[in-house]
Tab-separated table of C-alpha atoms and ligand atoms in Angstrom:
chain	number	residue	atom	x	y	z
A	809	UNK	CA	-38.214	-67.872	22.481
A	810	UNK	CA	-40.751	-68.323	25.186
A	811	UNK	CA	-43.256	-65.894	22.937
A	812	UNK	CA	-42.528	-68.117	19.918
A	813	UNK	CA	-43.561	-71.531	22.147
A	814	UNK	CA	-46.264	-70.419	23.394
A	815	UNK	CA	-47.990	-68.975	19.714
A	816	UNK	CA	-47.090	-72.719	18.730
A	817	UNK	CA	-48.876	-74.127	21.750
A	818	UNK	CA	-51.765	-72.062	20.865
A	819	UNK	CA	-51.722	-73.207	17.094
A	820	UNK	CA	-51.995	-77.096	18.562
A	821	UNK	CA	-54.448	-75.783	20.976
A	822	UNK	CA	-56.898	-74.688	18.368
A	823	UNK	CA	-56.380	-78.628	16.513
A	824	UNK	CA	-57.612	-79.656	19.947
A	825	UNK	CA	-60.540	-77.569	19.884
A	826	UNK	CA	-61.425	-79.280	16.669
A	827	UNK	CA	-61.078	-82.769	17.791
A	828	UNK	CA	-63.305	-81.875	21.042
A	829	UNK	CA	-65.880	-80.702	18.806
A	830	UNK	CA	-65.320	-83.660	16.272
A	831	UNK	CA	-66.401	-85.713	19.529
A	832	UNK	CA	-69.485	-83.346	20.039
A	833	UNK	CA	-68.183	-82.554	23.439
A	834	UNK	CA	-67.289	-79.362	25.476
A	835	UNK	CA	-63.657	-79.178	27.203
A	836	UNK	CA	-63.004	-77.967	31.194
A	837	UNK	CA	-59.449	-77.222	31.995
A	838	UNK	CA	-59.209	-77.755	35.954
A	839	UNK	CA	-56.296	-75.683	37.457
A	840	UNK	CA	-55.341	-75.767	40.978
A	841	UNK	CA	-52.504	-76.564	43.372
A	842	UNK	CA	-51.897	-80.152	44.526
A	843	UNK	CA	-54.367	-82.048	46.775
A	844	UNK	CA	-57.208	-79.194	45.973
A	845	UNK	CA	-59.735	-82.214	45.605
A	846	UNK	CA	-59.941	-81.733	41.930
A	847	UNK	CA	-59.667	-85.986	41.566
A	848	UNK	CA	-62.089	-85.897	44.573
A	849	UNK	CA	-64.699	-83.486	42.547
A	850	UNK	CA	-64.269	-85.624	39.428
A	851	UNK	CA	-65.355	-88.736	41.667
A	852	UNK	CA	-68.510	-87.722	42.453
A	853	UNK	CA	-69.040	-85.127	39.398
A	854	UNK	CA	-69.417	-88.797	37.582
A	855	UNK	CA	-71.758	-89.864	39.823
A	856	UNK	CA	-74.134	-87.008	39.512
A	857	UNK	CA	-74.384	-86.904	36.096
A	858	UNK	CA	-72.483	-90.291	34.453
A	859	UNK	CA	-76.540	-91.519	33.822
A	860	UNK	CA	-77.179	-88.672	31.332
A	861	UNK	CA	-73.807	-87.559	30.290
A	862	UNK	CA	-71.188	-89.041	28.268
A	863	UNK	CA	-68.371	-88.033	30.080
A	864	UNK	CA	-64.395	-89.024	29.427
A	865	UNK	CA	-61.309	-87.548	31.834
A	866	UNK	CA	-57.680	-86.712	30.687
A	867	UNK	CA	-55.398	-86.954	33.516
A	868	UNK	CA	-52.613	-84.898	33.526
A	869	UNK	CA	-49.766	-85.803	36.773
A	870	UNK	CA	-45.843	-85.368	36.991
A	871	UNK	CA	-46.222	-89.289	37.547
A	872	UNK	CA	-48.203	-92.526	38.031
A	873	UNK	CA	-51.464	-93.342	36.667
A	874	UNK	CA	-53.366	-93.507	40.143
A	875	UNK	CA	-55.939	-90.555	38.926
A	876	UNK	CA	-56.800	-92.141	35.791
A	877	UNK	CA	-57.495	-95.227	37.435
A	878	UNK	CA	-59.870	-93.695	40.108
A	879	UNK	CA	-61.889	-92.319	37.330
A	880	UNK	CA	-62.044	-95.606	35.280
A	881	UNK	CA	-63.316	-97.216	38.325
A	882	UNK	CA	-66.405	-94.832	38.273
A	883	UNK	CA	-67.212	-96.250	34.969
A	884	UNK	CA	-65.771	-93.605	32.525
A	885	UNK	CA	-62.734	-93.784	29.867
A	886	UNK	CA	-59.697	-92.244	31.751
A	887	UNK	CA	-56.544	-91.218	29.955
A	888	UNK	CA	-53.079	-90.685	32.179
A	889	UNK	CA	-50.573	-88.123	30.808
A	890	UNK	CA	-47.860	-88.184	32.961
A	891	UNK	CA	-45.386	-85.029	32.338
A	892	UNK	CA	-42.325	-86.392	33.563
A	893	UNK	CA	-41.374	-83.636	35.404
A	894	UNK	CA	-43.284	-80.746	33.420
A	895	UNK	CA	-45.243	-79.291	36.094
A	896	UNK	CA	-47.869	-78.226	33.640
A	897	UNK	CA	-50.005	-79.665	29.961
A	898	UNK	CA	-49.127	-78.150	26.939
A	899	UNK	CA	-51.319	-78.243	23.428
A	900	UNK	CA	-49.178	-81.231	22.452
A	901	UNK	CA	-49.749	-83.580	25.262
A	902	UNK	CA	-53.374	-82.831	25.376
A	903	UNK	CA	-53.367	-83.744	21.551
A	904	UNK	CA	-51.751	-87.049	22.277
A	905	UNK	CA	-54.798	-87.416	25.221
A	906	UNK	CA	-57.342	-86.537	22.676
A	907	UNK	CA	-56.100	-89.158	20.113
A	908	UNK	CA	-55.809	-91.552	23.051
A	909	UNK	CA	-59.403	-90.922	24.513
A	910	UNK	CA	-60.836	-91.561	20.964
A	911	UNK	CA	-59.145	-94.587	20.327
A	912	UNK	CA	-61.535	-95.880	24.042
A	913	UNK	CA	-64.940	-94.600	22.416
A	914	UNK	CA	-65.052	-97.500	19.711
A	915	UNK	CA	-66.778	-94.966	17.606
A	916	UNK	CA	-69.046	-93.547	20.701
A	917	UNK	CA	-69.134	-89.973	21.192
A	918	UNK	CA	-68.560	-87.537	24.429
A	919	UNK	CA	-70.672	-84.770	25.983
A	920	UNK	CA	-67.967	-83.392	28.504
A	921	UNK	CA	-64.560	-83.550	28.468
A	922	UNK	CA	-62.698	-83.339	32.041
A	923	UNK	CA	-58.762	-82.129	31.915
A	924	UNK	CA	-57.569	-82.471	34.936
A	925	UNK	CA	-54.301	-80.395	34.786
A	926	UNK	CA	-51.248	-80.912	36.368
A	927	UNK	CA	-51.131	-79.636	40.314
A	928	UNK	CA	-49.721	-76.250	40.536
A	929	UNK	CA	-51.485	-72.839	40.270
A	930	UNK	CA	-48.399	-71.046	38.125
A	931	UNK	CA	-47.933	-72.579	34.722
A	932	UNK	CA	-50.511	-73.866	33.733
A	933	UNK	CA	-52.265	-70.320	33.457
A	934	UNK	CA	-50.371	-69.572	30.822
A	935	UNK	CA	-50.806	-72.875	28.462
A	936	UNK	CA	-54.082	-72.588	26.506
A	937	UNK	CA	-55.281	-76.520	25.595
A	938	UNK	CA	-57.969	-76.115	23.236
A	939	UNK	CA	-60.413	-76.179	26.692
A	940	UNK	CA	-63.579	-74.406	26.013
A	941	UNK	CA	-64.404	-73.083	29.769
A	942	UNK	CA	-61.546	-73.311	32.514
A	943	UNK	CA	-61.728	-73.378	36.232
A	944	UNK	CA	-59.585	-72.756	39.179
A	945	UNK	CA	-59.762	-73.906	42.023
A	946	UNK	CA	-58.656	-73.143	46.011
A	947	UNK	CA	-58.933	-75.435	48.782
A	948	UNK	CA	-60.081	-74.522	52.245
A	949	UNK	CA	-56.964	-75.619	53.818
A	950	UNK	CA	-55.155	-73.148	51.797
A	951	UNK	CA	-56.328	-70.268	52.922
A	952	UNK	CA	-58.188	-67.433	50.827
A	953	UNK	CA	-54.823	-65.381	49.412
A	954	UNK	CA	-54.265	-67.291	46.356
A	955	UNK	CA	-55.837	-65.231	44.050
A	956	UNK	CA	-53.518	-61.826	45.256
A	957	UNK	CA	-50.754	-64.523	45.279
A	958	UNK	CA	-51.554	-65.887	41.641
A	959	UNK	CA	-53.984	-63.289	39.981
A	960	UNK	CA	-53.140	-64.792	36.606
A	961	UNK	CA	-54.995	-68.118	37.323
A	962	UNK	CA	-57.968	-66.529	38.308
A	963	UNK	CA	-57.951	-63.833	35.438
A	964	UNK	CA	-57.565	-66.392	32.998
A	965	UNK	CA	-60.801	-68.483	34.214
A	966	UNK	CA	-64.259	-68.377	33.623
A	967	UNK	CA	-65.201	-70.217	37.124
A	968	UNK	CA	-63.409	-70.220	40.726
A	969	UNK	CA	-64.394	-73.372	42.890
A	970	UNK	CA	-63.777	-73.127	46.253
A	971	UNK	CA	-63.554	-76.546	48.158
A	972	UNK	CA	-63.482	-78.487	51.096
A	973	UNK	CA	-65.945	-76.143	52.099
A	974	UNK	CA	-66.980	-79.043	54.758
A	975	UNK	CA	-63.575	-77.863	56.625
A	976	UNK	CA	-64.559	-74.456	57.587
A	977	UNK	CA	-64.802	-74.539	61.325
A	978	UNK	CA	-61.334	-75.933	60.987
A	979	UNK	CA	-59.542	-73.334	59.072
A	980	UNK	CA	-59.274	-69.155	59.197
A	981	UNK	CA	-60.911	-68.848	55.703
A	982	UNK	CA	-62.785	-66.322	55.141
A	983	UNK	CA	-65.229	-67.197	52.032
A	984	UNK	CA	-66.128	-63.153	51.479
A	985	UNK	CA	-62.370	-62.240	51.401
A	986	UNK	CA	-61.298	-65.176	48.786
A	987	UNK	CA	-64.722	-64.111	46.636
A	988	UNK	CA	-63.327	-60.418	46.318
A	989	UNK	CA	-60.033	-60.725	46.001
A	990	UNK	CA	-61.027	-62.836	42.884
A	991	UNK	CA	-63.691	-60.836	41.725
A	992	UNK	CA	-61.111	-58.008	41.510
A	993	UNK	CA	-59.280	-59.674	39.069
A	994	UNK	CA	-61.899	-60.897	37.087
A	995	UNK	CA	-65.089	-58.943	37.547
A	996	UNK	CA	-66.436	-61.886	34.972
A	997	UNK	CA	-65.674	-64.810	37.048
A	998	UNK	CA	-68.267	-67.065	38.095
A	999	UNK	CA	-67.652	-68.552	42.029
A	1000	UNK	CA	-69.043	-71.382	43.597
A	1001	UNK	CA	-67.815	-72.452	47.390
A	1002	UNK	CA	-68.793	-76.475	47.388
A	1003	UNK	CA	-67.471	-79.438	49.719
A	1004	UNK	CA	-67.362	-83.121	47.924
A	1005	UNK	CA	-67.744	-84.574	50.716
A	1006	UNK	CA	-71.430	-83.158	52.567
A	1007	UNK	CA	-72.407	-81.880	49.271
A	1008	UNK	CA	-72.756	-78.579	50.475
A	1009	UNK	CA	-73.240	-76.217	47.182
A	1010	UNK	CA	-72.368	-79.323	44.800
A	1011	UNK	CA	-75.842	-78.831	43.166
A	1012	UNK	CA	-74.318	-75.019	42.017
A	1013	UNK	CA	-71.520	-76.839	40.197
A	1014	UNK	CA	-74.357	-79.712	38.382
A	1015	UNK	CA	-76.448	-76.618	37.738
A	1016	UNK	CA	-72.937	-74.909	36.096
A	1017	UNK	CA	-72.648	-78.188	33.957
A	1018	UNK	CA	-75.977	-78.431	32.978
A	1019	UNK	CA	-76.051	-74.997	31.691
A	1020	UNK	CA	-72.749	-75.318	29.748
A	1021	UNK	CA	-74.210	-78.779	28.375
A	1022	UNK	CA	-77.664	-76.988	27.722
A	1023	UNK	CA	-79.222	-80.115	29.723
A	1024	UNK	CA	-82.803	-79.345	30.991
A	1025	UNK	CA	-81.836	-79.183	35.249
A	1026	UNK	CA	-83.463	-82.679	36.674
A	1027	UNK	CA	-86.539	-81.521	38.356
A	1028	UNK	CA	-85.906	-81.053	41.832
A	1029	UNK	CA	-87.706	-83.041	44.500
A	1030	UNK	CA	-90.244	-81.098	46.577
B	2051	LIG	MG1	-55.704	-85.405	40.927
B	2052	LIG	ZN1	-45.054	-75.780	34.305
């Protein structure tokens, strides 16, 4: 039964794919627990690059359209999908978010596609949207044992952010230790440590984008 759900979710998945690349855009699937600053990393994500990227957010929350609306005030089309209780996306919701952000474009077309999943580092793991690259990511504040607590997150994802990086005299968190335990699971995975909010490392993550978006990296400032 669960097999059987999940071959349909990846069926719909693949549709999605198709309707990303209708809208010449590339898909991120952000995974992490609840109040990991994925909203937070959106925020300013937009600012960086909103001038020379068309970028448009899916939402996905258990309720209330409060992310959504934080990302329509930077300027970019925002669409909520609240679960009502699911604690994860599915192919099918995402499909109603594509639809939804299409109808905003008025014909317009998107570079880079945020979905911002659902908080919670189990589920979601296991629900392939149609996303082209996913990310998880961990918090300071929550210590570096969540990828031995939830390998499957981390071997499902192509990058590991850790955040809040700006907290680190506050908190036991060893950077080395989460970037190992993570690497064993997924020798692949690519890690950047970053903090939204003294921009420590956040020019790793634009550099990520820009290479995913093949974008020529702004010349930097000597
Ligand atoms: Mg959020
Ligand atoms: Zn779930």
């Amino acid at each position: 039964m669960h097999r059987d759900l999940l071959a349909a979710n990846d069926v719909l998945a693949g549709k999605n794919r198709e309707i990303i690349e209708g809208m010449g855009a590339i898909a991120l699937n952000l995974i992490s627990a609840p109040g990991s600053g994925k909203t937070t990393l959106l925020e300013k994500t937009i600012e960086c690059l909103a001038d020379r990227v068309h970028i448009g957010v899916i939402e996905g929350d258990i309720e209330t359209a409060r992310d959504a609306e934080r990302i329509r005030a930077k300027g970019v089309p925002a669409v909520q999908l609240t679960t009502g209780g699911a604690c994860h996306l599915d192919a099918s919701l995402v499909n109603k978010g594509l639809h939804a952000l299409a109808d905003k474009l008025n014909g317009g077309d998107l570079d880079l596609i945020f979905i911002e999943n659902v908080g919670n580092l189990v589920c979601p793991a296991t629900f392939y949207l149609g996303e082209h690259k996913r990310a998880v990511l961990v918090s300071v504040p929550e210590g570096p044992d969540k990828p031995a607590k939830y390998p499957r997150a981390f071997m499902g994802a192509d990058l590991f952010l850790i955040t809040k990086t700006d907290l680190l005299p506050y908190f036991d968190f060893l950077v080395d230790e989460a970037r190992s335990e993570a690497l064993k699971l997924n020798p692949e995975l690519e890690i950047i440590s970053l903090s939204s909010v003294n921009n420590d490392g956040f020019d790793q993550w634009i550099t990520f984008l820009e290479g995913l978006l093949n974008l020529t990296p702004l010349a930097q400032t000597p």
